[in-house]
Coordinates of C-alpha atoms in Angstrom, one line a residue:
Chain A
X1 CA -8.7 -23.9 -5.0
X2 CA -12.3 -22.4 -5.9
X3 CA -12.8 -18.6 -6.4
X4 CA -14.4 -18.3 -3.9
X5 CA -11.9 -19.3 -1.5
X6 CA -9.4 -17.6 -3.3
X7 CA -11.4 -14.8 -3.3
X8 CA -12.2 -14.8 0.5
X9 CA -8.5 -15.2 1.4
X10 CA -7.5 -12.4 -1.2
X11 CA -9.6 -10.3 0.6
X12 CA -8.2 -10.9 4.1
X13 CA -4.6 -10.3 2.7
X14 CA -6.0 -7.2 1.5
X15 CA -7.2 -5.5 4.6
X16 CA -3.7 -5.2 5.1
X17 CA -3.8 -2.3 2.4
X18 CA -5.8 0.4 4.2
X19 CA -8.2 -1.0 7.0
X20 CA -5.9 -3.2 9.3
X21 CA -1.5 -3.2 9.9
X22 CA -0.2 -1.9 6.9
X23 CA 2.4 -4.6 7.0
X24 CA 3.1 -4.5 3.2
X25 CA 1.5 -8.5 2.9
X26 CA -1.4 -6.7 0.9
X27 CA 1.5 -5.8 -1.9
X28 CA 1.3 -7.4 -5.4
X29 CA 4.2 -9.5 -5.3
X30 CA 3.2 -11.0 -1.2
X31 CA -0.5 -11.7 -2.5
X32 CA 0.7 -12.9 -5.8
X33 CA 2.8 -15.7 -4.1
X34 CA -0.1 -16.6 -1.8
X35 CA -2.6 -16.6 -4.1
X36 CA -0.3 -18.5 -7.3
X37 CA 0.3 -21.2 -4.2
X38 CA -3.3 -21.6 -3.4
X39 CA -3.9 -22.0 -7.4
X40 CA -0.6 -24.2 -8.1
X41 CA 0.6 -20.9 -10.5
X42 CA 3.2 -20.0 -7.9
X43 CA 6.0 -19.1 -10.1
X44 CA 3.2 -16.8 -12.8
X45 CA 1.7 -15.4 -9.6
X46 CA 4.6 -14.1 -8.3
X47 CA 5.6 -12.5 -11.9
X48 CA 2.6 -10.8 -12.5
X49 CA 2.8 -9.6 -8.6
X50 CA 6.0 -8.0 -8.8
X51 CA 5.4 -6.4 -12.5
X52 CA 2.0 -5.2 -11.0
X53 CA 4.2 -3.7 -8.3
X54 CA 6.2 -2.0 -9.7
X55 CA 3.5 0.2 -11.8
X56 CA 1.6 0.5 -9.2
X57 CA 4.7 1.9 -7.1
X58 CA 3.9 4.6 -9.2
X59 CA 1.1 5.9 -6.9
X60 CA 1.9 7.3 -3.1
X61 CA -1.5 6.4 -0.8
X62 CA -1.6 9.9 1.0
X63 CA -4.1 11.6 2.0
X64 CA -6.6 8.9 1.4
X65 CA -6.8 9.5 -2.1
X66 CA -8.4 6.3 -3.9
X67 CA -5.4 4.3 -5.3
X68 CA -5.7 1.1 -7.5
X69 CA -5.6 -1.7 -5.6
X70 CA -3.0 -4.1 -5.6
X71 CA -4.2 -7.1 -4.2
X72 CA -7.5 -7.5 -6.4
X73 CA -5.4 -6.5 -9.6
X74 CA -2.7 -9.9 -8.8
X75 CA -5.3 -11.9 -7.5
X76 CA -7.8 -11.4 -10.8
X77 CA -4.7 -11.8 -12.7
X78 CA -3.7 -14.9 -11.2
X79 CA -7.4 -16.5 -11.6
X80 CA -8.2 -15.6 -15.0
X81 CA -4.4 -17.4 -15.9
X82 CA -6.2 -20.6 -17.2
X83 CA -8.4 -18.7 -19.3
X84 CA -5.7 -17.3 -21.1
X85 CA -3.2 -20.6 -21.4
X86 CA -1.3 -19.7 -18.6
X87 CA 0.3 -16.8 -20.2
X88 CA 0.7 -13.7 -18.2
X89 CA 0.4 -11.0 -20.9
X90 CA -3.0 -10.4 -20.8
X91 CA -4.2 -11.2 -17.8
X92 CA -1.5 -8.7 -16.5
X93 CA -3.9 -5.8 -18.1
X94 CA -6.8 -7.4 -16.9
X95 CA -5.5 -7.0 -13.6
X96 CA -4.5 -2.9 -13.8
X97 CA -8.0 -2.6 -15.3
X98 CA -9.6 -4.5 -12.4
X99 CA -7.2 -2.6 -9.7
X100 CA -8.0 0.5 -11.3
X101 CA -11.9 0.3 -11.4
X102 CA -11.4 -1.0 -7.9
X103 CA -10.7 2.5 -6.4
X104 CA -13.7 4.0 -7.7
X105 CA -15.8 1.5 -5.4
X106 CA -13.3 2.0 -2.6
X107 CA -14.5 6.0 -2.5
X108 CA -18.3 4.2 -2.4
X109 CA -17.4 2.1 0.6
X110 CA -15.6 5.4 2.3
X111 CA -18.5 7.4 2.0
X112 CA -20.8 4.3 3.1
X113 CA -18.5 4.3 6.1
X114 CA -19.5 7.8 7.5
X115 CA -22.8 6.7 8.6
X116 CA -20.4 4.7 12.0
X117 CA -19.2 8.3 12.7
X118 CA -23.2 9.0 13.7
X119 CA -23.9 5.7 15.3
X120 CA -20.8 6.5 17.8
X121 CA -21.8 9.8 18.2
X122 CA -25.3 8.6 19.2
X123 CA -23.5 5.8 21.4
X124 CA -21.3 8.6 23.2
X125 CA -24.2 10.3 23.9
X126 CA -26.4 7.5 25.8
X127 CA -23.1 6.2 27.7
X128 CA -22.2 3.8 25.6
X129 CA -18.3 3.6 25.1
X130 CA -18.5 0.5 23.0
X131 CA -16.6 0.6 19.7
X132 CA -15.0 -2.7 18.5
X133 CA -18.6 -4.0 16.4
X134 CA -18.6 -1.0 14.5
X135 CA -15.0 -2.0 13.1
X136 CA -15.9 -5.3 13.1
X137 CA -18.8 -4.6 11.0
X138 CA -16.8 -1.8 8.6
X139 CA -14.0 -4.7 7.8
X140 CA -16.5 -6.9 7.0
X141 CA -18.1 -4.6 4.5
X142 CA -14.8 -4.2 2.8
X143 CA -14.1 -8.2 2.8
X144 CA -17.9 -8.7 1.3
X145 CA -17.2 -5.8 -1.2
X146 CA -14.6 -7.6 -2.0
X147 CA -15.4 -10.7 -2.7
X148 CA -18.2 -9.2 -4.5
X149 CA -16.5 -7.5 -7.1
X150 CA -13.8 -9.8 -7.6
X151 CA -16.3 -12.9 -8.7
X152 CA -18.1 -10.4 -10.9
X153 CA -14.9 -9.7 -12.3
X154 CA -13.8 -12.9 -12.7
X155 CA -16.8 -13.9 -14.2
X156 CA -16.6 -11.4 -16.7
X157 CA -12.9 -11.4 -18.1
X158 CA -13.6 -15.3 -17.9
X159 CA -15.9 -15.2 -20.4
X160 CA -14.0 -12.4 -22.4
X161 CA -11.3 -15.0 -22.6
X162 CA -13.0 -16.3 -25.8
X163 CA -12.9 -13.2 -27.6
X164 CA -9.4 -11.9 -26.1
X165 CA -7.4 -15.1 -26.0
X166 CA -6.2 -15.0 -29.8
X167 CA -2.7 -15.3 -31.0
X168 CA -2.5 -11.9 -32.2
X169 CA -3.4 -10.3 -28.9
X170 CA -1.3 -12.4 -26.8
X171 CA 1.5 -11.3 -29.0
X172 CA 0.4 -7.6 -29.1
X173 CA 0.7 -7.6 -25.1
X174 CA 3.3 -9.5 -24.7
X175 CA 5.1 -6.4 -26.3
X176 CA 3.0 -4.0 -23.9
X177 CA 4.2 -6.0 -20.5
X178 CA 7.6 -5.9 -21.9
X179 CA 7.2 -2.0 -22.6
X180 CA 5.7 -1.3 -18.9
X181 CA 8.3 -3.0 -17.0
X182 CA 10.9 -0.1 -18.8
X183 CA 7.9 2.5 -17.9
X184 CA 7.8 1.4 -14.6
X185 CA 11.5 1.0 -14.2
X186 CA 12.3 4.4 -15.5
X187 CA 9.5 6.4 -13.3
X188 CA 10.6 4.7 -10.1
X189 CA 14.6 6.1 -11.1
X190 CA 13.7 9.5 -11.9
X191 CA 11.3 9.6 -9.0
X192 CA 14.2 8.6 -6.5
X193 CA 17.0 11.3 -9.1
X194 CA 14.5 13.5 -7.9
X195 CA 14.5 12.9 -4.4
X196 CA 18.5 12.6 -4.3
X197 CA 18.7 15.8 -5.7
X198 CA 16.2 17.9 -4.3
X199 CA 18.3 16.9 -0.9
X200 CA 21.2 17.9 -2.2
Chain B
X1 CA -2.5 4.9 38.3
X2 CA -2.1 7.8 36.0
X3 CA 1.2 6.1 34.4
X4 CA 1.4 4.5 31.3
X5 CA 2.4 1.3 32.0
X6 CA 3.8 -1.2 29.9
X7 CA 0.8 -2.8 29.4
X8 CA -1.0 0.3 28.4
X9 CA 1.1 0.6 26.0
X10 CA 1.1 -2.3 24.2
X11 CA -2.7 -2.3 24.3
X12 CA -2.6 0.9 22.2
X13 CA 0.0 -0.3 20.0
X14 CA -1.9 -3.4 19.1
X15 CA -5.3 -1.0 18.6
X16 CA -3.6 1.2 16.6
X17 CA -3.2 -1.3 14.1
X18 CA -6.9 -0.6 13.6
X19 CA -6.1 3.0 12.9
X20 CA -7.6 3.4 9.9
X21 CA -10.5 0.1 10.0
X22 CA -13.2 2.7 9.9
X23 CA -11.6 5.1 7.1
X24 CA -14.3 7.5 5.7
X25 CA -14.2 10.7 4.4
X26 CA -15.9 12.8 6.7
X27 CA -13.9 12.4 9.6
X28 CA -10.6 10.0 8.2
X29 CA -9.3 7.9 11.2
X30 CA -10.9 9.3 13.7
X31 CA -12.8 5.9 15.4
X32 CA -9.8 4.4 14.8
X33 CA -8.1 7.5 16.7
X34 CA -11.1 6.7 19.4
X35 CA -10.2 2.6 19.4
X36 CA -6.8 3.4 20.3
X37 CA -7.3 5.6 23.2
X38 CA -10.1 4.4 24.6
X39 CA -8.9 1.6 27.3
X40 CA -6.9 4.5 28.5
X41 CA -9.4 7.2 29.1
X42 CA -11.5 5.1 30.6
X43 CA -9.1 3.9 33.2
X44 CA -8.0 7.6 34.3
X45 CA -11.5 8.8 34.1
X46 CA -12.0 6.7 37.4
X47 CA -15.9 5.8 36.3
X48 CA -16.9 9.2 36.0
X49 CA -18.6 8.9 32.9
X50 CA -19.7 12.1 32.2
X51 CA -16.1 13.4 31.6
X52 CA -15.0 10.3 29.9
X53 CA -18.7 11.0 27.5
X54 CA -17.0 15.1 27.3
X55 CA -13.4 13.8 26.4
X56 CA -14.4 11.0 23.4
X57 CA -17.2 13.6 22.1
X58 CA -14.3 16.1 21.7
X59 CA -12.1 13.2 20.2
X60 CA -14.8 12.5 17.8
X61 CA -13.8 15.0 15.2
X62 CA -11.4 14.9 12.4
X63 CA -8.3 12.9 12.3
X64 CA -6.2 12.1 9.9
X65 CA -2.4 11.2 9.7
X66 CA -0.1 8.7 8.7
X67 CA -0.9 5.8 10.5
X68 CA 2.5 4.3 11.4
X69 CA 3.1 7.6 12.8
X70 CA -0.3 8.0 15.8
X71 CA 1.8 6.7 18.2
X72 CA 3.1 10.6 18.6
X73 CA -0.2 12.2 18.6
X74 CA -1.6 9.8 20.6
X75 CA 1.1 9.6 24.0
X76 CA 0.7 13.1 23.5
X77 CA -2.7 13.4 23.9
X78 CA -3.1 10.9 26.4
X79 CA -0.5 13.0 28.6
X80 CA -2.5 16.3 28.3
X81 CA -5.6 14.8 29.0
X82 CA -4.5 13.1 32.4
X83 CA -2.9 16.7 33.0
X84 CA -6.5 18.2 32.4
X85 CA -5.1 20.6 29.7
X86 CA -6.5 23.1 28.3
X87 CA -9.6 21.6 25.8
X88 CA -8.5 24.2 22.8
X89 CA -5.2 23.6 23.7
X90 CA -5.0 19.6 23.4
X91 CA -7.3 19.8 19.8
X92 CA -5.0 22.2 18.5
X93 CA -1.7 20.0 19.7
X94 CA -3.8 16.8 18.3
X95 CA -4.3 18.2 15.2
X96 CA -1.2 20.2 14.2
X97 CA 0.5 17.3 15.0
X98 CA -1.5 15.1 12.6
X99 CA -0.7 17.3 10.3
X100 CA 3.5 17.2 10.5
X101 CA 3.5 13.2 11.5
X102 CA 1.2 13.0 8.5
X103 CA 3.6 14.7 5.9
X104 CA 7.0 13.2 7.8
X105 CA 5.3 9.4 7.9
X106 CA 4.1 9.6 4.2
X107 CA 7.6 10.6 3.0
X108 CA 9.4 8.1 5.1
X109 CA 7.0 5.1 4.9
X110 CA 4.9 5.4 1.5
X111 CA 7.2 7.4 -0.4
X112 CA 10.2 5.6 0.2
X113 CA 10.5 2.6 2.1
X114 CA 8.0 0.9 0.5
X115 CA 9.6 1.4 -2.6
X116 CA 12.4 -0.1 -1.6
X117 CA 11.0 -2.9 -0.1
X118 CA 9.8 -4.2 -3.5
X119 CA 13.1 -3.0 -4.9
X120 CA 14.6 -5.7 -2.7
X121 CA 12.1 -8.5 -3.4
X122 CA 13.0 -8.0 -7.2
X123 CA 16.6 -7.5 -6.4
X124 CA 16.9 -11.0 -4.3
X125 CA 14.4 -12.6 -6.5
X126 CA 16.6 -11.7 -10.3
X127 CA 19.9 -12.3 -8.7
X128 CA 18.9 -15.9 -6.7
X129 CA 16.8 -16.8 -9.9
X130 CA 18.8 -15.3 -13.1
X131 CA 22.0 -14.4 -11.9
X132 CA 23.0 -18.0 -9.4
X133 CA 20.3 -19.9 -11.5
X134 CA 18.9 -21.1 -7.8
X135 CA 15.2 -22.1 -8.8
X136 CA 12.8 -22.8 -6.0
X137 CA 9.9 -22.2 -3.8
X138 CA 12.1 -20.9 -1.2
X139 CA 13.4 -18.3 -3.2
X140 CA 10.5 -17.2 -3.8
X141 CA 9.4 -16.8 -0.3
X142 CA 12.5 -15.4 0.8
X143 CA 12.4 -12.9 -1.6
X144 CA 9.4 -11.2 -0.5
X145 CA 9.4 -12.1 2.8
X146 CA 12.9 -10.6 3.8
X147 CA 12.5 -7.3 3.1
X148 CA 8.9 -7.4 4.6
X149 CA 10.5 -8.4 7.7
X150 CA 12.3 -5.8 8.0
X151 CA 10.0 -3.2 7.0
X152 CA 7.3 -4.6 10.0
X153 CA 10.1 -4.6 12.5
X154 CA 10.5 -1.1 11.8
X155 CA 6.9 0.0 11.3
X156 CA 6.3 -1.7 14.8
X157 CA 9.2 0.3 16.3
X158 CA 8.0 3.9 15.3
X159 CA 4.7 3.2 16.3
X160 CA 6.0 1.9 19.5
X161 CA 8.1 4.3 20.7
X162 CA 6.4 6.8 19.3
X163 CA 3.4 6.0 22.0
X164 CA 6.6 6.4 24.8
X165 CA 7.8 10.0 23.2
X166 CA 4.4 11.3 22.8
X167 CA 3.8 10.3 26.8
X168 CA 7.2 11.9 27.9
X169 CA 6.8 15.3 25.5
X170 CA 3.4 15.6 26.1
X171 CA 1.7 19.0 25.6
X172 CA 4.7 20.1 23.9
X173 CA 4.0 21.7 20.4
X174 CA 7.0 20.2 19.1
X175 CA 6.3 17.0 20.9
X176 CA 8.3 13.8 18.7
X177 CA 9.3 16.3 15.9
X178 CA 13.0 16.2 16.9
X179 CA 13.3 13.4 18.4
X180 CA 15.1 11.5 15.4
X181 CA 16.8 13.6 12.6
X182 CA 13.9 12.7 10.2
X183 CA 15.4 14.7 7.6
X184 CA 18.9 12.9 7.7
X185 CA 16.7 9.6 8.0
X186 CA 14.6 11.1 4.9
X187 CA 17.9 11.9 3.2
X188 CA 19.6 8.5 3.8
X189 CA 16.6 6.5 2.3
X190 CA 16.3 8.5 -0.8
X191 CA 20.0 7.7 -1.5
X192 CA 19.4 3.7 -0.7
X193 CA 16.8 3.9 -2.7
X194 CA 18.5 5.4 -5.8
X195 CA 21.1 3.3 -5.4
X196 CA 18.8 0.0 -5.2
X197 CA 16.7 1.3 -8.4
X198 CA 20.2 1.5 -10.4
X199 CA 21.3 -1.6 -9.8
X200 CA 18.1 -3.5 -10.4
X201 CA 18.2 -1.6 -13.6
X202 CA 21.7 -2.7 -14.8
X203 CA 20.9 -6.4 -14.0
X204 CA 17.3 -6.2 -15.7
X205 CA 18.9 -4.6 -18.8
X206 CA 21.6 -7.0 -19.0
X207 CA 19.2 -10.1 -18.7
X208 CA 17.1 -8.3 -20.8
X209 CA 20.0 -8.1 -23.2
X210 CA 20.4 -11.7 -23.2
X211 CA 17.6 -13.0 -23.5
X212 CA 16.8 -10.7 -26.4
X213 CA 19.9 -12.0 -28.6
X214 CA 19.0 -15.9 -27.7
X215 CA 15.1 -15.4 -28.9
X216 CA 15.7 -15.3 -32.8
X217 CA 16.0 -13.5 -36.0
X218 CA 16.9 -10.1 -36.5
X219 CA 13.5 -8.4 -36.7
X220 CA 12.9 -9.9 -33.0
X221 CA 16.3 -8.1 -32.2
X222 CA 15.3 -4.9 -33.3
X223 CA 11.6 -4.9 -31.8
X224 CA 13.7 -6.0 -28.4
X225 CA 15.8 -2.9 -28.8
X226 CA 12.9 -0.8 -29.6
X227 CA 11.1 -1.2 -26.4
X228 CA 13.4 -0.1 -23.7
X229 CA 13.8 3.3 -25.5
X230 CA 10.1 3.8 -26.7
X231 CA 8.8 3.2 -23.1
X232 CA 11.9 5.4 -21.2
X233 CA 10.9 8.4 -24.1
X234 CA 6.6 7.5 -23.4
X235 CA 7.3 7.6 -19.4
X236 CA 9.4 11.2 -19.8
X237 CA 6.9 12.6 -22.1
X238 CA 4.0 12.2 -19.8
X239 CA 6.1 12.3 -16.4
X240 CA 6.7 15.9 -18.0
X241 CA 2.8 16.5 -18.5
X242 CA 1.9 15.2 -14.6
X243 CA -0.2 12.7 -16.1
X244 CA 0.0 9.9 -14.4
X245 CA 1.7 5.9 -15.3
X246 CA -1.4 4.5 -17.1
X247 CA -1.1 6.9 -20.0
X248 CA 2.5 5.6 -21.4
X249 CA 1.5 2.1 -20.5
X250 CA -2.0 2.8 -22.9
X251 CA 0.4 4.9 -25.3
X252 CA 2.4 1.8 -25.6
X253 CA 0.0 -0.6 -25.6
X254 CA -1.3 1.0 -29.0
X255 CA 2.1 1.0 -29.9
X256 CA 2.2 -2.5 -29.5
X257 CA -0.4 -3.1 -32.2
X258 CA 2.2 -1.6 -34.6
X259 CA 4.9 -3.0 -33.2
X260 CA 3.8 -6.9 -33.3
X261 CA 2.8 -6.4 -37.0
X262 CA 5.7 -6.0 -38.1

């Protein structure tokens, strides 16, 4: 399937996160699937989705504090996998990187969004109850933001791919992904010791 | 006319799915907050539109909570405005409410539950995969979506009857707060999710294990070995400092430079 597409479905999956249900389909290892299906790299997409996971787990999403986002992080992953052989290792960094950088434009788009709080207060104030365009309007900002980012993105690591595709950084971050799956392992138990025990 | 009927309800549990469409930080959820309510309002305010114009303008302000938990706040505040309650008295309800659904939410939903949903997709996923050597699509797809399942059918529940509480308490300061033993609930899901975290550490060390003495010579061996305790010692240093994940993952990544060398 072309980016594009790709892209556009990635970013309907990934309303889901923040803007619309909060089903959990917008999580690494649900978009990884989706998007590894769409791109015939269902088995790679699914690894990288639950490894991303599970660092990402990491973070708590209260209080609307800006969190890397999961769905951009496996779907960048999951494109840029032919650049790099197939292999996961690098494209797995690629993807934090991209997730990371991600919620710095997120706090952009939140701040855009406060100009919809004047529009409905000048709508409230002529008699006008109607609200459904303004979210129409804020969830397509964050699909075209999307979309936006993630081709830039792809374009760029794409191109990387001929200075970061060597045999001695595949190996040196094949080492790294095996080292953050313990990271992540070992925050997520002594997160939950912590809970058990603080209840005690 | 002034009931919340069945319908009414649904309509607000399906708009509060839009809870948080318009997040922004000035005011958080609060067009979603205004999305959700609206239908309502404008069917008790009987087409006086001046008092449904007073009632969203007052609405307009702040809001923030977590959003599987609205469905509280917002019976509540449905109730007091078809009793024509006090105006101070309803923002003050609305938003001290926000505040506890907010904290109690988080905890339940985003601190725990969704960690154990991906603790089961890993779980199914290793043991259908590694452990019974089933390889497939389908395990795949049942791996993540079973636990997701779950985890909608509940999220749809608490938002659902937290609409019906909010109605029947409404005006009460207390309104939803004990209705469930959040803490036992709280309590319960912390231990499940210990428990869950164990296991899936066992079974990734033990295939971890294997696969580590099937890849080769001895030096392969003892880089395997070294990475399990190098990242659990990275992860407790920084977890000790507050910082957060991505500095052991960059610690060992630089490690990993050294490492693959030698």
């Amino acid at each position: 399937m072309s980016v594009i597409k790709t892209l556009i479905i990635s970013s309907l999956i990934n309303l889901d996160n923040v803007s619309l249900f909060q089903f959990l389909i917008s999580r690494p290892s649900f978009t990884g699937l989706i998007v590894g299906y769409l791109n015939n790299t269902v088995m790679e997409g699914f690894i990288l989705g639950v490894l991303i996971e599970f660092l990402f787990l990491d973070f708590v999403p209260i209080g609307g504090v800006p969190l890397p986002n999961p769905s951009i992080s496996t779907t960048i992953s999951i494109l840029v996998l032919p650049y790099y052989n197939g292999e996961i290792y690098i494209p797995f960094f690629i993807g934090i990187l991209v997730g990371e950088v991600y919620s710095y434009i997120e706090v952009f788009t939140r701040n855009f969004k406060v100009i919809f709080n004047k529009i409905i207060e000048r709508r409230f104030m002529n008699y006008n109850f109607f609200v459904s365009d303004v979210i129409l309007y804020s969830l397509a900002i964050d699909v075209i933001v999307y979309i936006i980012y993630g081709f830039v993105m792809f374009k760029i690591f794409s191109f990387l791919s001929f200075y970061l595709n060597t045999l001695y950084l595949k190996n040196v971050f094949r080492i790294a992904v095996v080292g953050s799956v313990f990271i992540s392992l070992s925050s997520l138990f002594f997160k939950f010791k912590t809970q058990v025990s603080k209840n005690e | 006319m002034n009931n919340l009927s069945l319908y009414d309800r649904l309509i607000i549990l399906l708009r509060g799915f839009f809870l948080q469409a318009v997040f922004n930080y000035e005011k958080f959820q609060n067009i979603g907050f205004l999305f959700m309510i609206l239908p309502f309002l404008k069917k008790i305010s009987n087409k006086n539109l001046a008092e449904l114009r007073s009632i969203l303008l007052r609405h307009i302000d702040i809001f923030n909570t977590n959003p599987y938990m609205c469905g509280f706040i917002v019976g509540n505040v449905l109730k007091m405005e078809v009793c024509k309650d006090d105006e101070k008295k309803i923002t003050n309800i609305k938003q001290a409410l926000a505040c506890a659904f907010a904290s109690i939410g988080d905890r339940i939903f985003w601190a725990r539950m969704r960690l154990i949903v991906s603790f089961l997709t890993a779980f199914i996923f290793i043991v259908f995969y590694f452990y019974l050597e089933i390889r497939g699509f389908e395990v795949l797809v049942v791996s993540v979506i079973v636990p997701t399942i779950f985890y909608v059918a509940y999220s749809i529940y608490i938002r659902y009857v937290g609409i019906e509480y909010g109605w029947r308490c409404g005006g009460e300061r207390t309104c939803g707060l004990n209705v469930f033993n959040w803490n036992k609930l709280i309590r319960f899901l912390s231990r499940m999710g210990f428990i869950i975290i164990s296991i899936l550490i066992v079974l990734v060390l033990f295939m971890y294990g294997y696969l580590c003495l099937h890849i080769g010579g001895k030096k392969q061996i003892v880089i395997g070995i070294l990475i399990p305790f190098t990242a659990f010692f990275l992860q407790r240093y920084f977890r000790r400092n507050k910082k957060s994940i991505f500095y052991p993952v960059i610690s060992f990544m630089l490690l990993s430079f050294v490492l693959s060398c030698l």
